[in-house]
Amino acid sequence: MLTKLTEAQCRAAIFAKEFGPEILKAGPAVAVVLTQSWCPQWLWMKAWLSQAAEAPGRAVFWIEYDREDFYEDFMEFKESTFHNYEIPYLRYYRDGVLVRESNFIDRSGFLRILG
C-alpha cells in the first residue's frame, strides 16, 4: 500500500517528534519517504515505489513537503529532529520500531531493507 501522508499526520509528527501509530503500525514493514517534488532521485524512486509497496504486509507512506502549506515547519522538523538534510529521506519500521534510515536507494536495496 502506497499512501500520501496527510497534513494532520505530518503536523502530529512535528508535535510528537515521530509519526503516529496509524503509520508505524500500518503493517509489519513500513517505510516513510520524506522528499521534495523537484528531486530527480525521488522522481526515479517514485516510478517503482508503488509496485514495491504492493506486497502483503508492506505499507509505504510519502510526502512531497515542498508542495504543502506546512513546508517550512516540516522541513525544520525533518532536519532538526531526524538530523537529515538530504532528500529523499527514508525511515524504515518493523512492527512499529525504527530499524533503519537511508537517503536515495535503488529498488533492490529498498526491498532488501523493507523485507
Short mmCIF file of N, CA and C in Angstrom, two decimals:
data_model
loop_
_atom_site.label_atom_id
_atom_site.label_comp_id
_atom_site.label_asym_id
_atom_site.label_seq_id
_atom_site.Cartn_x
_atom_site.Cartn_y
_atom_site.Cartn_z
N MET A 1 0.84 -1.17 0.00
CA MET A 1 0.00 0.00 0.00
C MET A 1 0.89 1.24 0.00
N LEU A 2 0.64 2.17 -0.91
CA LEU A 2 1.37 3.43 -1.01
C LEU A 2 0.38 4.55 -0.69
N THR A 3 0.68 5.33 0.34
CA THR A 3 -0.25 6.33 0.83
C THR A 3 0.45 7.66 1.07
N LYS A 4 -0.17 8.73 0.60
CA LYS A 4 0.37 10.06 0.86
C LYS A 4 0.03 10.45 2.30
N LEU A 5 1.02 10.98 3.01
CA LEU A 5 0.77 11.47 4.36
C LEU A 5 -0.12 12.70 4.31
N THR A 6 -1.01 12.82 5.27
CA THR A 6 -1.90 13.97 5.34
C THR A 6 -1.23 15.10 6.13
N GLU A 7 -1.80 16.28 6.00
CA GLU A 7 -1.30 17.41 6.79
C GLU A 7 -1.43 17.11 8.29
N ALA A 8 -2.55 16.53 8.68
CA ALA A 8 -2.76 16.20 10.10
C ALA A 8 -1.70 15.22 10.60
N GLN A 9 -1.38 14.22 9.81
CA GLN A 9 -0.35 13.24 10.21
C GLN A 9 1.02 13.91 10.31
N CYS A 10 1.32 14.80 9.38
CA CYS A 10 2.61 15.49 9.41
C CYS A 10 2.70 16.45 10.59
N ARG A 11 1.64 17.18 10.84
CA ARG A 11 1.66 18.10 11.99
C ARG A 11 1.74 17.34 13.31
N ALA A 12 1.06 16.20 13.39
CA ALA A 12 1.15 15.37 14.60
C ALA A 12 2.58 14.87 14.79
N ALA A 13 3.26 14.51 13.71
CA ALA A 13 4.65 14.06 13.79
C ALA A 13 5.56 15.19 14.27
N ILE A 14 5.31 16.39 13.77
CA ILE A 14 6.10 17.55 14.22
C ILE A 14 5.95 17.72 15.73
N PHE A 15 4.72 17.64 16.20
CA PHE A 15 4.44 17.82 17.63
C PHE A 15 5.04 16.70 18.47
N ALA A 16 4.87 15.45 18.03
CA ALA A 16 5.31 14.28 18.82
C ALA A 16 6.77 13.89 18.55
N LYS A 17 7.36 14.46 17.50
CA LYS A 17 8.74 14.16 17.10
C LYS A 17 8.90 12.74 16.52
N GLU A 18 7.78 12.16 16.10
CA GLU A 18 7.77 10.84 15.44
C GLU A 18 6.38 10.65 14.85
N PHE A 19 6.28 9.78 13.87
CA PHE A 19 4.99 9.50 13.26
C PHE A 19 4.13 8.67 14.20
N GLY A 20 2.83 8.81 14.02
CA GLY A 20 1.87 8.16 14.91
C GLY A 20 1.70 6.68 14.64
N PRO A 21 1.03 5.98 15.56
CA PRO A 21 0.84 4.53 15.44
C PRO A 21 0.05 4.12 14.20
N GLU A 22 -0.83 4.99 13.70
CA GLU A 22 -1.59 4.64 12.49
C GLU A 22 -0.67 4.51 11.29
N ILE A 23 0.51 5.11 11.36
CA ILE A 23 1.51 4.98 10.31
C ILE A 23 2.48 3.86 10.66
N LEU A 24 3.07 3.94 11.84
CA LEU A 24 4.12 2.99 12.23
C LEU A 24 3.62 1.55 12.32
N LYS A 25 2.34 1.38 12.59
CA LYS A 25 1.79 0.03 12.71
C LYS A 25 0.79 -0.28 11.60
N ALA A 26 0.96 0.38 10.46
CA ALA A 26 0.08 0.13 9.32
C ALA A 26 0.34 -1.23 8.69
N GLY A 27 1.44 -1.83 9.05
CA GLY A 27 1.80 -3.16 8.58
C GLY A 27 3.05 -3.60 9.30
N PRO A 28 3.44 -4.86 9.15
CA PRO A 28 4.66 -5.33 9.79
C PRO A 28 5.91 -4.61 9.29
N ALA A 29 5.89 -4.20 8.01
CA ALA A 29 7.03 -3.49 7.42
C ALA A 29 6.52 -2.17 6.85
N VAL A 30 7.05 -1.07 7.38
CA VAL A 30 6.59 0.27 6.99
C VAL A 30 7.79 1.11 6.57
N ALA A 31 7.62 1.86 5.50
CA ALA A 31 8.61 2.85 5.09
C ALA A 31 7.92 4.20 4.97
N VAL A 32 8.63 5.25 5.37
CA VAL A 32 8.13 6.62 5.24
C VAL A 32 9.16 7.39 4.43
N VAL A 33 8.69 7.99 3.33
CA VAL A 33 9.57 8.73 2.43
C VAL A 33 9.25 10.22 2.56
N LEU A 34 10.25 11.00 2.94
CA LEU A 34 10.11 12.44 3.08
C LEU A 34 10.97 13.08 2.00
N THR A 35 10.35 13.87 1.12
CA THR A 35 11.10 14.37 -0.02
C THR A 35 10.51 15.68 -0.52
N GLN A 36 11.12 16.19 -1.58
CA GLN A 36 10.61 17.36 -2.28
C GLN A 36 10.37 16.98 -3.74
N SER A 37 9.36 17.58 -4.32
CA SER A 37 8.87 17.16 -5.64
C SER A 37 9.90 17.30 -6.76
N TRP A 38 10.80 18.22 -6.65
CA TRP A 38 11.76 18.50 -7.73
C TRP A 38 12.96 17.56 -7.76
N CYS A 39 13.13 16.76 -6.75
CA CYS A 39 14.33 15.93 -6.61
C CYS A 39 14.37 14.83 -7.69
N PRO A 40 15.39 14.81 -8.55
CA PRO A 40 15.46 13.79 -9.61
C PRO A 40 15.54 12.37 -9.06
N GLN A 41 16.22 12.18 -7.93
CA GLN A 41 16.30 10.84 -7.34
C GLN A 41 14.92 10.38 -6.86
N TRP A 42 14.13 11.29 -6.32
CA TRP A 42 12.78 10.97 -5.89
C TRP A 42 11.93 10.58 -7.10
N LEU A 43 12.05 11.32 -8.18
CA LEU A 43 11.25 11.00 -9.37
C LEU A 43 11.57 9.60 -9.88
N TRP A 44 12.82 9.20 -9.80
CA TRP A 44 13.21 7.86 -10.21
C TRP A 44 12.61 6.82 -9.26
N MET A 45 12.70 7.09 -7.96
CA MET A 45 12.13 6.15 -6.98
C MET A 45 10.61 6.05 -7.12
N LYS A 46 9.97 7.18 -7.34
CA LYS A 46 8.51 7.22 -7.43
C LYS A 46 7.99 6.30 -8.54
N ALA A 47 8.80 6.11 -9.59
CA ALA A 47 8.39 5.27 -10.71
C ALA A 47 8.20 3.81 -10.31
N TRP A 48 8.96 3.31 -9.34
CA TRP A 48 8.84 1.90 -8.93
C TRP A 48 8.26 1.70 -7.53
N LEU A 49 8.08 2.77 -6.80
CA LEU A 49 7.68 2.65 -5.39
C LEU A 49 6.29 2.04 -5.21
N SER A 50 5.36 2.43 -6.04
CA SER A 50 4.00 1.91 -5.90
C SER A 50 3.97 0.39 -6.03
N GLN A 51 4.67 -0.13 -7.02
CA GLN A 51 4.71 -1.58 -7.21
C GLN A 51 5.43 -2.26 -6.04
N ALA A 52 6.49 -1.66 -5.55
CA ALA A 52 7.25 -2.24 -4.43
C ALA A 52 6.42 -2.26 -3.14
N ALA A 53 5.45 -1.35 -3.04
CA ALA A 53 4.63 -1.26 -1.83
C ALA A 53 3.44 -2.22 -1.84
N GLU A 54 3.22 -2.92 -2.95
CA GLU A 54 2.02 -3.76 -3.09
C GLU A 54 2.06 -5.07 -2.32
N ALA A 55 3.21 -5.56 -1.96
CA ALA A 55 3.29 -6.88 -1.31
C ALA A 55 2.55 -6.87 0.03
N PRO A 56 1.93 -7.97 0.38
CA PRO A 56 1.24 -8.05 1.67
C PRO A 56 2.21 -7.76 2.83
N GLY A 57 1.69 -7.04 3.82
CA GLY A 57 2.49 -6.73 4.99
C GLY A 57 3.33 -5.47 4.87
N ARG A 58 3.33 -4.85 3.69
CA ARG A 58 4.09 -3.62 3.49
C ARG A 58 3.17 -2.42 3.45
N ALA A 59 3.63 -1.34 4.04
CA ALA A 59 2.94 -0.05 3.94
C ALA A 59 4.01 1.01 3.71
N VAL A 60 3.81 1.81 2.68
CA VAL A 60 4.75 2.87 2.35
C VAL A 60 4.00 4.19 2.32
N PHE A 61 4.50 5.15 3.07
CA PHE A 61 3.92 6.50 3.13
C PHE A 61 4.91 7.48 2.54
N TRP A 62 4.41 8.56 1.95
CA TRP A 62 5.29 9.55 1.35
C TRP A 62 4.69 10.95 1.48
N ILE A 63 5.56 11.94 1.41
CA ILE A 63 5.12 13.33 1.35
C ILE A 63 6.15 14.12 0.56
N GLU A 64 5.68 14.90 -0.39
CA GLU A 64 6.49 15.90 -1.09
C GLU A 64 6.21 17.21 -0.35
N TYR A 65 6.96 17.46 0.69
CA TYR A 65 6.60 18.53 1.61
C TYR A 65 6.79 19.93 1.04
N ASP A 66 7.54 20.09 -0.05
CA ASP A 66 7.68 21.41 -0.66
C ASP A 66 6.38 21.87 -1.31
N ARG A 67 5.45 20.96 -1.52
CA ARG A 67 4.16 21.30 -2.13
C ARG A 67 3.06 21.56 -1.09
N GLU A 68 3.43 21.58 0.15
CA GLU A 68 2.45 21.71 1.23
C GLU A 68 2.54 23.08 1.90
N ASP A 69 1.44 23.53 2.46
CA ASP A 69 1.41 24.81 3.18
C ASP A 69 2.31 24.79 4.41
N PHE A 70 2.57 23.61 4.95
CA PHE A 70 3.39 23.48 6.16
C PHE A 70 4.85 23.17 5.82
N TYR A 71 5.26 23.48 4.61
CA TYR A 71 6.60 23.18 4.10
C TYR A 71 7.72 23.55 5.06
N GLU A 72 7.77 24.80 5.47
CA GLU A 72 8.89 25.25 6.31
C GLU A 72 8.89 24.55 7.66
N ASP A 73 7.73 24.40 8.28
CA ASP A 73 7.64 23.71 9.57
C ASP A 73 8.09 22.26 9.45
N PHE A 74 7.67 21.62 8.37
CA PHE A 74 8.01 20.21 8.22
C PHE A 74 9.49 20.02 7.90
N MET A 75 10.04 20.87 7.06
CA MET A 75 11.46 20.76 6.75
C MET A 75 12.31 21.00 8.00
N GLU A 76 11.93 21.96 8.80
CA GLU A 76 12.64 22.22 10.06
C GLU A 76 12.57 20.99 10.97
N PHE A 77 11.40 20.38 11.07
CA PHE A 77 11.21 19.16 11.86
C PHE A 77 12.11 18.04 11.36
N LYS A 78 12.08 17.78 10.06
CA LYS A 78 12.88 16.71 9.46
C LYS A 78 14.37 16.92 9.74
N GLU A 79 14.82 18.14 9.54
CA GLU A 79 16.25 18.41 9.69
C GLU A 79 16.69 18.47 11.15
N SER A 80 15.90 19.07 12.00
CA SER A 80 16.33 19.21 13.40
C SER A 80 16.03 17.98 14.25
N THR A 81 14.95 17.29 13.99
CA THR A 81 14.59 16.12 14.77
C THR A 81 15.28 14.86 14.26
N PHE A 82 15.26 14.66 12.96
CA PHE A 82 15.84 13.46 12.38
C PHE A 82 17.29 13.67 11.93
N HIS A 83 17.76 14.90 12.01
CA HIS A 83 19.15 15.24 11.65
C HIS A 83 19.51 14.75 10.25
N ASN A 84 18.59 14.98 9.32
CA ASN A 84 18.83 14.57 7.95
C ASN A 84 18.51 15.75 7.05
N TYR A 85 19.47 16.13 6.22
CA TYR A 85 19.35 17.30 5.37
C TYR A 85 19.25 16.96 3.89
N GLU A 86 19.20 15.67 3.58
CA GLU A 86 19.15 15.24 2.19
C GLU A 86 17.76 14.72 1.84
N ILE A 87 17.49 14.67 0.54
CA ILE A 87 16.24 14.10 0.05
C ILE A 87 16.56 13.16 -1.10
N PRO A 88 15.73 12.17 -1.29
CA PRO A 88 14.70 11.72 -0.37
C PRO A 88 15.30 11.11 0.89
N TYR A 89 14.55 11.22 1.96
CA TYR A 89 14.94 10.64 3.25
C TYR A 89 13.91 9.58 3.59
N LEU A 90 14.39 8.37 3.90
CA LEU A 90 13.51 7.24 4.19
C LEU A 90 13.74 6.72 5.60
N ARG A 91 12.65 6.39 6.25
CA ARG A 91 12.67 5.76 7.57
C ARG A 91 11.96 4.41 7.44
N TYR A 92 12.56 3.37 7.99
CA TYR A 92 12.03 2.00 7.88
C TYR A 92 11.67 1.49 9.27
N TYR A 93 10.49 0.93 9.39
CA TYR A 93 9.99 0.44 10.67
C TYR A 93 9.60 -1.03 10.54
N ARG A 94 9.85 -1.79 11.58
CA ARG A 94 9.39 -3.17 11.70
C ARG A 94 8.56 -3.26 12.96
N ASP A 95 7.33 -3.68 12.81
CA ASP A 95 6.42 -3.80 13.95
C ASP A 95 6.41 -2.53 14.79
N GLY A 96 6.42 -1.39 14.11
CA GLY A 96 6.31 -0.09 14.78
C GLY A 96 7.60 0.49 15.33
N VAL A 97 8.73 -0.21 15.13
CA VAL A 97 10.01 0.24 15.69
C VAL A 97 10.95 0.63 14.54
N LEU A 98 11.57 1.79 14.65
CA LEU A 98 12.53 2.24 13.65
C LEU A 98 13.71 1.27 13.61
N VAL A 99 14.01 0.74 12.41
CA VAL A 99 15.12 -0.20 12.26
C VAL A 99 16.23 0.33 11.36
N ARG A 100 15.92 1.34 10.54
CA ARG A 100 16.94 1.84 9.63
C ARG A 100 16.49 3.15 9.02
N GLU A 101 17.46 3.91 8.55
CA GLU A 101 17.21 5.14 7.81
C GLU A 101 18.11 5.11 6.57
N SER A 102 17.68 5.78 5.51
CA SER A 102 18.53 5.92 4.33
C SER A 102 18.12 7.17 3.58
N ASN A 103 18.92 7.50 2.62
CA ASN A 103 18.52 8.52 1.65
C ASN A 103 18.26 7.77 0.35
N PHE A 104 18.51 8.38 -0.78
CA PHE A 104 18.21 7.72 -2.04
C PHE A 104 18.70 6.27 -2.03
N ILE A 105 17.85 5.40 -2.56
CA ILE A 105 18.18 3.97 -2.60
C ILE A 105 17.53 3.38 -3.84
N ASP A 106 18.15 2.37 -4.41
CA ASP A 106 17.54 1.73 -5.58
C ASP A 106 16.49 0.71 -5.12
N ARG A 107 15.74 0.20 -6.07
CA ARG A 107 14.62 -0.71 -5.76
C ARG A 107 15.07 -1.95 -5.00
N SER A 108 16.15 -2.58 -5.43
CA SER A 108 16.57 -3.80 -4.76
C SER A 108 17.03 -3.52 -3.33
N GLY A 109 17.71 -2.43 -3.11
CA GLY A 109 18.12 -2.06 -1.76
C GLY A 109 16.93 -1.77 -0.87
N PHE A 110 15.94 -1.06 -1.43
CA PHE A 110 14.73 -0.76 -0.70
C PHE A 110 14.01 -2.04 -0.27
N LEU A 111 13.86 -2.96 -1.20
CA LEU A 111 13.17 -4.22 -0.90
C LEU A 111 13.95 -5.06 0.09
N ARG A 112 15.25 -5.03 0.02
CA ARG A 112 16.09 -5.78 0.96
C ARG A 112 15.89 -5.25 2.39
N ILE A 113 15.83 -3.94 2.53
CA ILE A 113 15.65 -3.34 3.86
C ILE A 113 14.21 -3.54 4.35
N LEU A 114 13.26 -3.25 3.48
CA LEU A 114 11.85 -3.31 3.91
C LEU A 114 11.40 -4.74 4.16
N GLY A 115 11.91 -5.67 3.38
CA GLY A 115 11.54 -7.07 3.56
C GLY A 115 10.35 -7.48 2.74
#
